Coordinates of C-alpha atoms and ligand atoms in Angstrom, one line a residue:
X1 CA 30.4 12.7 37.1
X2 CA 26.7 13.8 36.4
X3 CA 27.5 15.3 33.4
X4 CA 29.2 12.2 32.4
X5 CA 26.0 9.5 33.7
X6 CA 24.0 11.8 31.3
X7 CA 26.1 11.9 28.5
X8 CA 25.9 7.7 28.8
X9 CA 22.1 8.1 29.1
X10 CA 22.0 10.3 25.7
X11 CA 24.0 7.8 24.2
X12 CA 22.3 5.1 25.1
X13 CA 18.6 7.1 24.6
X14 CA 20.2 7.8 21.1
X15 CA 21.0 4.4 20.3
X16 CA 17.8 2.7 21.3
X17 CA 15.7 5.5 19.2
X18 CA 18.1 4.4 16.7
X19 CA 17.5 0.9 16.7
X20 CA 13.9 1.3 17.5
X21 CA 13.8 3.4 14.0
X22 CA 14.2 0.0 12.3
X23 CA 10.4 -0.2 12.6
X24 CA 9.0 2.6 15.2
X25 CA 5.8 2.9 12.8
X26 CA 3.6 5.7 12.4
X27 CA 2.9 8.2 15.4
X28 CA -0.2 7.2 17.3
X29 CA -3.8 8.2 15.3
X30 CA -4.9 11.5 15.4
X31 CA -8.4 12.4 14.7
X32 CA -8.5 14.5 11.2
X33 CA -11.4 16.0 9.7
X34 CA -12.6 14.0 6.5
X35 CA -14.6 15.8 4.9
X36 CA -14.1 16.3 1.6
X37 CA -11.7 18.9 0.0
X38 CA -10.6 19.6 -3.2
X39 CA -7.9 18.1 -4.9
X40 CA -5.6 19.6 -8.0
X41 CA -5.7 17.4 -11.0
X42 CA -2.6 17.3 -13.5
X43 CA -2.4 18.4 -16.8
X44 CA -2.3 15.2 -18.5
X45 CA -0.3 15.4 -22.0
X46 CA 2.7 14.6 -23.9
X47 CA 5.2 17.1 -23.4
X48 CA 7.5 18.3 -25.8
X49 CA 10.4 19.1 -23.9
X50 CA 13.0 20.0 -26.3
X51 CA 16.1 18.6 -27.5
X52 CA 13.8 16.1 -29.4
X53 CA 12.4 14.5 -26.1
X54 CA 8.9 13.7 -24.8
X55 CA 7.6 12.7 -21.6
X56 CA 3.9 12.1 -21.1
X57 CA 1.8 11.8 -18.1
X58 CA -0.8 10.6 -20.2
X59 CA -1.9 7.3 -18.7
X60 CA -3.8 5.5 -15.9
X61 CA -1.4 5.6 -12.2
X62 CA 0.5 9.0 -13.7
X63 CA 2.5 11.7 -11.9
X64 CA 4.7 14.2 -13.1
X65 CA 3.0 17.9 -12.8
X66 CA 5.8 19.4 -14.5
X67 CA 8.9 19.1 -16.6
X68 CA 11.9 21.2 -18.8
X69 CA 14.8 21.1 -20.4
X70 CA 16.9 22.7 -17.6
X71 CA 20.7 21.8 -19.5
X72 CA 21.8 20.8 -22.8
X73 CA 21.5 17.1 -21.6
X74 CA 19.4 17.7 -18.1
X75 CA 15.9 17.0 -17.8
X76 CA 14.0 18.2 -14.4
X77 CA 10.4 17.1 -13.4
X78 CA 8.8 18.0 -10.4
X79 CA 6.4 16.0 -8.6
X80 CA 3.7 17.7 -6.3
X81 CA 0.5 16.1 -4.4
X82 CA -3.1 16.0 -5.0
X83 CA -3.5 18.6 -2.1
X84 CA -1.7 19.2 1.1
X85 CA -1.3 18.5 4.3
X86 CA -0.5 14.9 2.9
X87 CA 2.3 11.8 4.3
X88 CA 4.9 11.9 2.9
X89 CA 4.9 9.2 0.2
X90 CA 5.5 11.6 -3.0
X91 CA 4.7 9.2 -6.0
X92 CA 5.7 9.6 -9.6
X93 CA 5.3 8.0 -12.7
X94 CA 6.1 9.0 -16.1
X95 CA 6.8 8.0 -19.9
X96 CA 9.6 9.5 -21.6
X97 CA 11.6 8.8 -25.3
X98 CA 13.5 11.0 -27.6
X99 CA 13.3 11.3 -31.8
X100 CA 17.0 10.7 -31.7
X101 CA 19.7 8.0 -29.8
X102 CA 21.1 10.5 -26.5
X103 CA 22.3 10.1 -23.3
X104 CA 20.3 12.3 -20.3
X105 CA 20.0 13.1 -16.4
X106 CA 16.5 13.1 -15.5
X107 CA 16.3 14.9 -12.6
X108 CA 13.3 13.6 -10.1
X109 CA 12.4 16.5 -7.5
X110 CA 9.6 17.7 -5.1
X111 CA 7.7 20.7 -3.8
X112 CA 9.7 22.2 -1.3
X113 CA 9.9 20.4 2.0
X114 CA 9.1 16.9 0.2
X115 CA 11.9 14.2 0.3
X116 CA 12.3 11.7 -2.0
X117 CA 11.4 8.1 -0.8
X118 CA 10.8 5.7 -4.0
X119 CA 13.9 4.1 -5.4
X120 CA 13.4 4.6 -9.5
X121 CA 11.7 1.5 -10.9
X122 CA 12.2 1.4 -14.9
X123 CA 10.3 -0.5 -17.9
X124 CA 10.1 -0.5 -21.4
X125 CA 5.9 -1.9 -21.7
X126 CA 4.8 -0.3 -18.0
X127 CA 3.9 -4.0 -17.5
X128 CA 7.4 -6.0 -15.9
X129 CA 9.7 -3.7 -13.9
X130 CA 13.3 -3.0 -13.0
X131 CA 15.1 -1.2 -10.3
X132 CA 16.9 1.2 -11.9
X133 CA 20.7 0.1 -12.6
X134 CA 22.3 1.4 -9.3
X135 CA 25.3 2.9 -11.2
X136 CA 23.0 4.7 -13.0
X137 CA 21.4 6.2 -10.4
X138 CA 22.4 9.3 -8.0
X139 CA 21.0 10.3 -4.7
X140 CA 20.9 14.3 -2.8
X141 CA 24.1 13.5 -1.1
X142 CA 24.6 16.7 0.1
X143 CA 21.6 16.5 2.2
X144 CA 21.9 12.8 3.6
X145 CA 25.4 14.2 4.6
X146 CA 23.5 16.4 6.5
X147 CA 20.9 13.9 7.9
X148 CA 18.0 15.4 5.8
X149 CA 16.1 13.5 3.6
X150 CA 17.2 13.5 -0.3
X151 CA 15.5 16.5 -2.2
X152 CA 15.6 14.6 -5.5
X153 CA 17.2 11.9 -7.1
X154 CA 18.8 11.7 -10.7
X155 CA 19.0 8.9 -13.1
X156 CA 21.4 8.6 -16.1
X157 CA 19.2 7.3 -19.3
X158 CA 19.6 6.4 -22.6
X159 CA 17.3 7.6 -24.8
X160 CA 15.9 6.9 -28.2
X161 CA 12.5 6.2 -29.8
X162 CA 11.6 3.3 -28.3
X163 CA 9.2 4.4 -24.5
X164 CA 10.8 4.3 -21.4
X165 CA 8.3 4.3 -18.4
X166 CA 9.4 5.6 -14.7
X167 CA 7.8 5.2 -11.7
X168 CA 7.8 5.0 -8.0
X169 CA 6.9 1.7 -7.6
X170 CA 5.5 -1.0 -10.0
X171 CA 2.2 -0.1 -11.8
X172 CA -1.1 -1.8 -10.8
X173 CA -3.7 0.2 -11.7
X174 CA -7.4 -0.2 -11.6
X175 CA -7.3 -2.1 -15.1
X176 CA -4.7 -4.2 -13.9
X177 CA -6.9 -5.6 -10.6
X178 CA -9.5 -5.9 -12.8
X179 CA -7.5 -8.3 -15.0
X180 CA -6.6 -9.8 -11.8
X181 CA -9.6 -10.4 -10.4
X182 CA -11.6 -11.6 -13.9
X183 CA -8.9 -14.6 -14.1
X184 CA -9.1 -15.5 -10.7
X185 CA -12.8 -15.4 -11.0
X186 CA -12.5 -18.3 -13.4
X187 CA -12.0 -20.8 -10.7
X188 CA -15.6 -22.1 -9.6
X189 CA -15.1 -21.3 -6.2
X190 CA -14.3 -17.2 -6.6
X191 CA -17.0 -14.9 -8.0
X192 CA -16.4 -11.1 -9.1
X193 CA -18.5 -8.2 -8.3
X194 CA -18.2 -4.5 -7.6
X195 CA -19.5 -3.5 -4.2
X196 CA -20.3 0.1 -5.4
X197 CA -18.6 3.4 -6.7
X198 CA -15.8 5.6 -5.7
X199 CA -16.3 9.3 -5.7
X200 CA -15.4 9.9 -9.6
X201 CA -17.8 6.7 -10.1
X202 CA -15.2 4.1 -10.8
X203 CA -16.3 0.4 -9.1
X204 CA -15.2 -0.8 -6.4
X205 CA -14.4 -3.8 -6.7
X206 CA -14.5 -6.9 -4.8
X207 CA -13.9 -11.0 -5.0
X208 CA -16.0 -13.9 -2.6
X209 CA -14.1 -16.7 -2.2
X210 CA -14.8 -20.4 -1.2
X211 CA -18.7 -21.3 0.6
X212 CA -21.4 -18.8 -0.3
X213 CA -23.5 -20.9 2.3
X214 CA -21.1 -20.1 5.3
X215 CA -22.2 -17.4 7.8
X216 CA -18.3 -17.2 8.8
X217 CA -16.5 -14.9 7.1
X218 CA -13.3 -12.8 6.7
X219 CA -12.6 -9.8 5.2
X220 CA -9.2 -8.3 3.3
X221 CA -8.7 -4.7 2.1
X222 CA -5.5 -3.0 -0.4
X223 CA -4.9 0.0 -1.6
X224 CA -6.6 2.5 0.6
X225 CA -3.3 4.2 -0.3
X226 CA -2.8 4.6 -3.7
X227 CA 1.2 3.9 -3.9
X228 CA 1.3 1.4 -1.3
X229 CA 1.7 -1.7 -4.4
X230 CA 3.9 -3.5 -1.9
X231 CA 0.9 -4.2 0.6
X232 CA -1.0 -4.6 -2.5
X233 CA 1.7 -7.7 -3.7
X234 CA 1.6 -9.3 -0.3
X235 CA -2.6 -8.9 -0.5
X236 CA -2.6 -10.9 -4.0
X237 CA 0.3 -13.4 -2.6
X238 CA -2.5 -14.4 0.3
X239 CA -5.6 -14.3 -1.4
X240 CA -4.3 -16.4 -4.5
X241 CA -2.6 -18.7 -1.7
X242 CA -6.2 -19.4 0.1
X243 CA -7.6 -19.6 -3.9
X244 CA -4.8 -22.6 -4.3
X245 CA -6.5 -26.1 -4.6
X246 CA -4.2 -28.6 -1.8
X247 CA -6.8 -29.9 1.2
X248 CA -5.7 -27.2 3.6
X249 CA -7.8 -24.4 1.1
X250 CA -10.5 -26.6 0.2
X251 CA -11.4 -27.3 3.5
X252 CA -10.7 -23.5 4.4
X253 CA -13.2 -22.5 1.8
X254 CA -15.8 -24.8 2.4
X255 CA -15.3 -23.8 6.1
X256 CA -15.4 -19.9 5.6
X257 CA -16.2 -17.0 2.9
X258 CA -13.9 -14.8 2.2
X259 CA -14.5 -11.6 1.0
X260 CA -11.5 -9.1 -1.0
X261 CA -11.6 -5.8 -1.6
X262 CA -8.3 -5.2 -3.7
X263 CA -8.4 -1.7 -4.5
X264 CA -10.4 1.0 -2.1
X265 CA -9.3 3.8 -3.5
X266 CA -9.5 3.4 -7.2
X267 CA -9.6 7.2 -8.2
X268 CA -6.6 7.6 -6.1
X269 CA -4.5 5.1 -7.7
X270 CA -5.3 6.0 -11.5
X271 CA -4.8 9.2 -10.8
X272 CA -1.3 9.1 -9.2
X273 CA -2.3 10.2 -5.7
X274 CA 0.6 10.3 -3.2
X275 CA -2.3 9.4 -0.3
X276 CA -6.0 10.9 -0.6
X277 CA -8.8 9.4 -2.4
X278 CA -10.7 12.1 -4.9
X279 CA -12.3 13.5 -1.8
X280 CA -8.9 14.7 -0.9
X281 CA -9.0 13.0 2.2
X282 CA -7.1 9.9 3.7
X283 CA -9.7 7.4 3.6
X284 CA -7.7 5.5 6.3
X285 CA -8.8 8.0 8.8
X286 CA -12.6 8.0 7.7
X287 CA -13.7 5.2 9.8
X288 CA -15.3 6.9 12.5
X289 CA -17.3 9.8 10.5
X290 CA -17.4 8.0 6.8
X291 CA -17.6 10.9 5.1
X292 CA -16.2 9.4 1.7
X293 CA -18.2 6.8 -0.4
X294 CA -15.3 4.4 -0.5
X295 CA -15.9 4.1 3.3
X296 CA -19.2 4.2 3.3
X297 CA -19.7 1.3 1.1
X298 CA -17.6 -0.9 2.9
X299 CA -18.8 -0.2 5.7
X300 CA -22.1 -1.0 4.5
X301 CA -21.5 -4.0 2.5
X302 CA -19.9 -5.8 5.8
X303 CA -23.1 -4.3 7.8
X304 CA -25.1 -6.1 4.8
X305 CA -23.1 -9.4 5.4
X306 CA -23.8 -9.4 9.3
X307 CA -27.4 -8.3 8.7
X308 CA -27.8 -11.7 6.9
X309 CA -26.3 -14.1 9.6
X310 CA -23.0 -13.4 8.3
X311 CA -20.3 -13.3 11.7
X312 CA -17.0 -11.3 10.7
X313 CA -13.7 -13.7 12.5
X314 CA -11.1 -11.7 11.1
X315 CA -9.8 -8.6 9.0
X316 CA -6.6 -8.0 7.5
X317 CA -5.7 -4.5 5.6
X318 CA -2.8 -4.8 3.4
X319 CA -0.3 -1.3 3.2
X320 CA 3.2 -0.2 2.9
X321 CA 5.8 1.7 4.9
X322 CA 9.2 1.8 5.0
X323 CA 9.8 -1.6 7.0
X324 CA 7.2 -4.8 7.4
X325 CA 5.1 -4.3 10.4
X326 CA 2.1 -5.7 11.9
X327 CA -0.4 -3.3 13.5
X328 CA -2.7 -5.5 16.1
X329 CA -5.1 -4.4 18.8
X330 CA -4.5 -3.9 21.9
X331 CA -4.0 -7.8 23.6
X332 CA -6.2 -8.0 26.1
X333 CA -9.2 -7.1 23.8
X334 CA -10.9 -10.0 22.5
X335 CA -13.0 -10.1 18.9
X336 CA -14.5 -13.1 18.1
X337 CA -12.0 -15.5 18.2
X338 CA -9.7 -14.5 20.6
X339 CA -5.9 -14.5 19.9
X340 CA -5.8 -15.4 16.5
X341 CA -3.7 -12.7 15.4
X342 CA -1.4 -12.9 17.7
X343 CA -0.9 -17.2 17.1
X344 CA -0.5 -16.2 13.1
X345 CA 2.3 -13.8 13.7
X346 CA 4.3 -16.0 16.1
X347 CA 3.3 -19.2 13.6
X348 CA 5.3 -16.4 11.0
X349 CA 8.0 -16.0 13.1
X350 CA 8.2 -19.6 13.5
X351 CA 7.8 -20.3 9.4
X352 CA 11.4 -18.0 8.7
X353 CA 14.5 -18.7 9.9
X354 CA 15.7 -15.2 11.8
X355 CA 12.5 -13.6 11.3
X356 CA 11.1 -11.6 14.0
X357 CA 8.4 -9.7 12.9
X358 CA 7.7 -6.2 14.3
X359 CA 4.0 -6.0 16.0
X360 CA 3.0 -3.2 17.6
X361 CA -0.3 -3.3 19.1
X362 CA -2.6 -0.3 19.3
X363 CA -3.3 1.3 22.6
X364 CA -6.9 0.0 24.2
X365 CA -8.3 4.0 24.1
X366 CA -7.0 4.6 20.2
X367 CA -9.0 6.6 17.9
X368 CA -11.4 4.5 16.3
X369 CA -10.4 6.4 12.8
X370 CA -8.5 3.6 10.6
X371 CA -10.0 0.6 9.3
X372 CA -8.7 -2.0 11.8
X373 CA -9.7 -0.3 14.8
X374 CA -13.4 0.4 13.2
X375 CA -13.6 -3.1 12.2
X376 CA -12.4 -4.8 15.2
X377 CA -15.0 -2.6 17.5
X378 CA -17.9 -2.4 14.9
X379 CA -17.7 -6.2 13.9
X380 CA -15.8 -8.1 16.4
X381 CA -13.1 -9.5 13.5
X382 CA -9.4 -9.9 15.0
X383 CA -7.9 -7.0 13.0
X384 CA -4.6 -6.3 11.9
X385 CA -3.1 -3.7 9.6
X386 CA 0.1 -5.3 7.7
X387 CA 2.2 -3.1 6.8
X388 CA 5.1 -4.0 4.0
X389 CA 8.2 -2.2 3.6
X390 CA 8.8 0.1 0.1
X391 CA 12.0 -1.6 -0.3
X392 CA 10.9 -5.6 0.8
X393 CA 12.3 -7.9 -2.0
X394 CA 9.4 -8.8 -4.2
X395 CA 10.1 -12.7 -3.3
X396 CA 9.5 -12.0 0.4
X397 CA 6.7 -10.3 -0.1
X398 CA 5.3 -12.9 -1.6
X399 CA 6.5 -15.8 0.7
X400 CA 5.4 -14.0 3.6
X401 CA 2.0 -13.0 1.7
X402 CA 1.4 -16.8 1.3
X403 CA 2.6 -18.2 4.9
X404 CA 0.2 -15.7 6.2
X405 CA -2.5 -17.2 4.5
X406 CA -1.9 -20.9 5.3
X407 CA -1.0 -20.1 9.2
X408 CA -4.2 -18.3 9.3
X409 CA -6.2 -21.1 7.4
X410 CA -5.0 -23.8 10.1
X411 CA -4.9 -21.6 12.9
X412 CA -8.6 -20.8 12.1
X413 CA -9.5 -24.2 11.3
X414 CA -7.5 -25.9 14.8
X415 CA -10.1 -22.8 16.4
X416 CA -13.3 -24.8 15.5
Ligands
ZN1 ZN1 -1.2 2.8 4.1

């Protein structure tokens, strides 16, 4: 009898991890040294592989560390980080073409004791993407039959002179968000600027939105992780929804500033980091000490802002995971205007039929390492980290992006 009660409670234990998996989230925050290391740099060229093919690593957001001919038809590439210990988000992007019309298997595959994660995204101008045809594309069944993660992932191509471009995810690159953020700057209301330099010296840079007079302000952060362009989509979704011109934003900007940061990590993301900035370190964990310059000057431009009357309400930092989750402080903390976070999610929830959105707030002792916590404690802004899944359909990404933005815009405007 006992052995059957615990067989039931195994079971059961089982089946709630496994419906908890749905969106458990990262393991709580662990203190990590962040000083800086030093990171391997790829050998960026065009490859000639053989067989008349070419792939090239030779561009802005790159990864492939290595590739050969390994069959007639069979072409291998292996993917490895900037350094290690390092998540696992193992992103790759690559160029490849052939002098003459053939069918391949690109082979995609890791360091030892990497999975793959990234579904194939293809193009043929690195500017619109594709996921890659699905009967094209085959996974390491041999391991998921054995609960593992896939080792690598192959793709059947067809080849001829004309590029093909790979990657992890779609590419938006430094260049890109500066293109981004120089047409948005057109408007009158939104001015450009760089708030200083990342570690290899590239700006960092930065929009302000709506009333330049207004001591009330918010704050929103991307791409502390380079490959995280989903959080980065649902960032530009919200910011270019508050930068829309109905009464709700124009009162909403006349009401508030709001500051964007689009890309922290700039050397990271041009050059293909799975996670770290140039200082090898995950700036995401450099809150506390800030011993990276991309910290640092955040940190120091918000300390700027407060230092001239300027009152932080809120701070959103947009990233990617597997599923869409909403990392809050702990409830019964108050910022300076209490509950706010918690009233936009539900107001989400509320927005989408069958939508409940995962929250998990941090514990009230957490490590004050990542940029939420440190904002919420050294400025008093409701924080929250929003987290969007790798695979979220582009068009939800940016529906939710945008209903975040106008629940938070009345919600903050109904707090006055
Ligand atoms: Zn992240």
């Amino acid at each position: 009898m006992k052995i059957q009660l615990l067989l039931i409670g195994i079971v059961l234990f089982v089946g709630c991890q496994q419906k908890n998996k749905q969106w458990e989230g990262q393991a709580p925050l662990e203190k990590v040294n962040t000083r800086t290391r030093p990171i391997q740099y790829q050998f960026k060229k065009t490859y000639k592989v053989g067989n008349d093919i070419y792939v090239s690593n030779n561009f802005d957001g790159a990864r492939m560390n290595g590739v050969a001919l390994t069959g007639e038809n069979e072409v291998t590439v292996v993917i490895t980080p900037e350094n290690t210990p390092i998540n696992e988000s193992p992103w790759y992007a690559f160029k490849i073409w052939s002098e003459t019309v053939k069918q391949i298997q690109l082979k995609i595959t890791y360091n030892e004791g990497v999975g793959h994660r990234y579904y194939p995204k293809i193009s043929t101008d690195g500017k619109s993407w594709n996921d890659v045809d699905s009967t094209m594309y085959l996974s390491d069944t041999a391991s998921v039959a054995k609960n593992e993660s896939p080792k690598f992932c192959c793709v059947n191509l067809s080849l001829g002179p004309d590029t093909l471009w790979l990657a992890a995810q779609e590419l938006i690159v430094s260049k890109d968000i500066d293109q981004w953020t120089s047409n948005l700057a057109e408007k009158t209301f939104i001015t450009k600027t760089a708030i200083g330099q990342s570690t290899e010296g590239r700006p960092i840079p930065a929009l302000a939105i709506g009333n330049p007079r207004s001591k009330k302000r918010i704050m929103v952060l991307s791409r502390q992780h380079p490959p995280e362009v989903t959080g980065w989509l649902a960032m530009k979704a919200f910011v270019e929804r508050i930068s829309e011109d109905d009464e709700l934003c124009k009162k909403y900007r006349d009401e508030y500033l709001i500051y964007v940061v689009p890309c922290a990590n700039p050397d990271g993301v041009d050059n293909g980091h799975w996670r770290h900035g140039a200082g090898g370190v995950d700036l995401n964990r450099d809150w506390e000490d800030f011993n990276q310059p991309e910290t640092q000057t955040i940190r120091k431009f918000m300390q700027n802002k407060v230092a001239e009357g300027g009152k932080f309400y809120f701070f959103i930092d947009f990233h990617s995971t597997y599923h869409d989750i909403y990392y809050t402080i702990a409830p019964e903390l108050n910022g300076n205007m209490p509950g706010l976070v918690p009233k936009v999610i539900t107001a989400m929830g509320n927005d989408i039929p069958d939508y409940h959105p995962n929250v998990k707030p941090n514990s009230v002792d957490v490590e004050r390492i990542n940029s939420t916590v440190s904002v919420f404690y050294e400025f008093g802004a409701e924080a929250v980290t929003y987290e969007v899944g790798d695979n979220t359909p582009r068009d939800v990404i940016k529906l939710k992006g945008e209903l975040t933005a106008k629940n938070l815009m009345k919600i903050m405007l109904a707090e006055e």
